[in-house]
mmCIF file of C-alpha atoms in Angstrom:
data_model
loop_
_atom_site.group_PDB
_atom_site.id
_atom_site.type_symbol
_atom_site.label_atom_id
_atom_site.label_comp_id
_atom_site.label_asym_id
_atom_site.label_seq_id
_atom_site.Cartn_x
_atom_site.Cartn_y
_atom_site.Cartn_z
ATOM 1 C CA MET A 1 1.716 -36.069 5.481
ATOM 2 C CA SER A 2 3.569 -37.213 8.572
ATOM 3 C CA ILE A 3 1.927 -38.398 11.752
ATOM 4 C CA GLN A 4 2.759 -36.175 14.715
ATOM 5 C CA PRO A 5 1.432 -35.983 18.261
ATOM 6 C CA VAL A 6 -0.350 -32.865 19.432
ATOM 7 C CA PRO A 7 2.404 -30.517 20.652
ATOM 8 C CA ALA A 8 3.090 -29.872 24.306
ATOM 9 C CA PHE A 9 1.260 -26.815 25.649
ATOM 10 C CA GLU A 10 2.077 -24.485 28.511
ATOM 11 C CA PRO A 11 0.416 -25.969 31.609
ATOM 12 C CA PRO A 12 -1.947 -25.927 33.226
ATOM 13 C CA TYR A 13 -4.491 -27.109 30.690
ATOM 14 C CA VAL A 14 -7.217 -29.728 30.639
ATOM 15 C CA MET A 15 -7.440 -33.059 28.890
ATOM 16 C CA ALA A 16 -10.480 -35.241 28.347
ATOM 17 C CA VAL A 17 -9.693 -38.896 27.642
ATOM 18 C CA PHE A 18 -12.568 -40.744 25.959
ATOM 19 C CA SER A 19 -12.007 -44.525 25.778
ATOM 20 C CA ASN A 20 -14.642 -46.556 23.986
ATOM 21 C CA VAL A 21 -15.723 -49.759 22.295
ATOM 22 C CA ARG A 22 -18.015 -49.239 19.321
ATOM 23 C CA THR A 23 -20.991 -51.265 18.128
ATOM 24 C CA PRO A 24 -20.984 -52.683 14.574
ATOM 25 C CA ASP A 25 -23.572 -50.033 13.557
ATOM 26 C CA ASP A 26 -21.891 -46.857 12.339
ATOM 27 C CA THR A 27 -24.922 -45.488 10.495
ATOM 28 C CA GLY A 28 -24.509 -41.713 10.470
ATOM 29 C CA TYR A 29 -21.381 -41.837 12.636
ATOM 30 C CA PRO A 30 -18.849 -40.442 10.104
ATOM 31 C CA GLU A 31 -21.053 -37.439 9.332
ATOM 32 C CA VAL A 32 -21.679 -36.669 13.001
ATOM 33 C CA LEU A 33 -17.971 -37.091 13.771
ATOM 34 C CA ASP A 34 -17.085 -34.574 11.046
ATOM 35 C CA ARG A 35 -19.621 -32.120 12.472
ATOM 36 C CA MET A 36 -18.286 -32.580 16.016
ATOM 37 C CA LYS A 37 -14.768 -31.797 14.739
ATOM 38 C CA GLU A 38 -16.090 -28.565 13.204
ATOM 39 C CA ILE A 39 -17.886 -27.532 16.385
ATOM 40 C CA VAL A 40 -15.037 -28.245 18.789
ATOM 41 C CA ALA A 41 -12.502 -26.523 16.509
ATOM 42 C CA ALA A 42 -14.565 -23.323 16.770
ATOM 43 C CA ASN A 43 -14.134 -23.345 20.576
ATOM 44 C CA PRO A 44 -11.419 -20.722 21.325
ATOM 45 C CA GLY A 45 -10.124 -22.841 24.229
ATOM 46 C CA PHE A 46 -9.760 -26.035 22.169
ATOM 47 C CA LEU A 47 -6.086 -26.935 21.705
ATOM 48 C CA GLY A 48 -6.304 -30.141 19.658
ATOM 49 C CA TYR A 49 -6.927 -33.862 19.886
ATOM 50 C CA GLU A 50 -5.386 -37.266 19.201
ATOM 51 C CA SER A 51 -7.312 -40.422 18.410
ATOM 52 C CA ALA A 52 -6.421 -44.069 17.839
ATOM 53 C CA ARG A 53 -8.187 -47.410 17.621
ATOM 54 C CA THR A 54 -6.624 -50.795 18.345
ATOM 55 C CA PRO A 55 -7.167 -53.773 16.015
ATOM 56 C CA GLY A 56 -9.258 -55.270 18.836
ATOM 57 C CA GLY A 57 -11.637 -52.304 18.761
ATOM 58 C CA LEU A 58 -10.634 -50.126 21.718
ATOM 59 C CA GLY A 59 -10.751 -46.462 20.724
ATOM 60 C CA ILE A 60 -9.074 -43.655 22.640
ATOM 61 C CA THR A 61 -9.488 -39.951 21.921
ATOM 62 C CA VAL A 62 -7.670 -37.359 23.981
ATOM 63 C CA ALA A 63 -8.908 -33.784 23.582
ATOM 64 C CA TYR A 64 -6.997 -30.833 25.004
ATOM 65 C CA PHE A 65 -8.578 -27.603 26.256
ATOM 66 C CA ARG A 66 -7.058 -24.442 27.694
ATOM 67 C CA ASP A 67 -9.236 -24.641 30.836
ATOM 68 C CA HIS A 68 -12.247 -26.302 32.437
ATOM 69 C CA GLU A 69 -14.527 -23.530 31.168
ATOM 70 C CA SER A 70 -13.595 -24.336 27.551
ATOM 71 C CA LEU A 71 -14.315 -28.012 28.176
ATOM 72 C CA ALA A 72 -17.676 -27.052 29.728
ATOM 73 C CA VAL A 73 -18.585 -25.087 26.575
ATOM 74 C CA TRP A 74 -17.905 -28.248 24.542
ATOM 75 C CA ARG A 75 -19.831 -30.473 26.955
ATOM 76 C CA GLN A 76 -22.841 -28.124 26.939
ATOM 77 C CA ASP A 77 -23.042 -27.669 23.152
ATOM 78 C CA LEU A 78 -26.506 -28.828 22.075
ATOM 79 C CA GLU A 79 -25.312 -30.673 18.940
ATOM 80 C CA HIS A 80 -22.632 -32.397 21.008
ATOM 81 C CA GLN A 81 -25.253 -33.408 23.585
ATOM 82 C CA ALA A 82 -27.415 -34.869 20.794
ATOM 83 C CA ALA A 83 -24.391 -36.782 19.462
ATOM 84 C CA MET A 84 -23.643 -38.132 22.942
ATOM 85 C CA LYS A 85 -27.238 -39.344 23.257
ATOM 86 C CA LYS A 86 -27.045 -41.000 19.816
ATOM 87 C CA GLY A 87 -23.713 -42.579 20.807
ATOM 88 C CA ARG A 88 -25.184 -44.164 23.928
ATOM 89 C CA ALA A 89 -28.214 -45.382 21.952
ATOM 90 C CA ASP A 90 -26.448 -46.742 18.863
ATOM 91 C CA TRP A 91 -22.682 -46.355 18.439
ATOM 92 C CA TYR A 92 -21.013 -47.392 21.701
ATOM 93 C CA GLU A 93 -21.004 -50.700 23.553
ATOM 94 C CA SER A 94 -19.204 -48.950 26.403
ATOM 95 C CA TYR A 95 -17.125 -45.887 27.113
ATOM 96 C CA THR A 96 -15.259 -44.118 29.892
ATOM 97 C CA LEU A 97 -14.422 -40.432 30.159
ATOM 98 C CA HIS A 98 -11.533 -39.180 32.285
ATOM 99 C CA VAL A 99 -10.903 -35.452 32.785
ATOM 100 C CA ALA A 100 -7.644 -34.171 34.233
ATOM 101 C CA THR A 101 -5.659 -30.998 34.634
ATOM 102 C CA VAL A 102 -2.206 -31.295 33.085
ATOM 103 C CA GLU A 103 0.521 -29.984 35.352
ATOM 104 C CA ARG A 104 3.546 -30.885 33.245
ATOM 105 C CA SER A 105 4.015 -31.132 29.493
ATOM 106 C CA HIS A 106 7.006 -31.437 27.194
ATOM 107 C CA GLY A 107 7.798 -32.955 23.828
ATOM 108 C CA PHE A 108 10.538 -34.172 21.515
ATOM 109 C CA ALA A 109 10.855 -34.210 17.747
ATOM 110 C CA ARG A 110 13.807 -35.610 15.816
ATOM 111 C CA ASN A 111 15.180 -33.109 13.305
ATOM 112 C CA GLY A 112 15.419 -34.227 9.694
#
């Protein structure tokens, strides 16, 4: 399986950039993360996401949505709200969320 970025989409669309530093306690985190992936994937306006973590512990997840309404559906999901509360209580030392409307998007992939 090759690693590929999320493809470019026809703008405008919305991106939510979640940067974070985790605590050492990940009790229950993998299971909740899997459930959050299931929930967001069921959102018709969800386009995809990319996530990476540096060796120093900075994590960045960028999620793409067709519009602000689709992002609002994700933000207002009750299980997601419970996960956010649990994250603030146990899993994150700090985080920042940036939301932006993408005005331009293009990509490149080498053939072969």
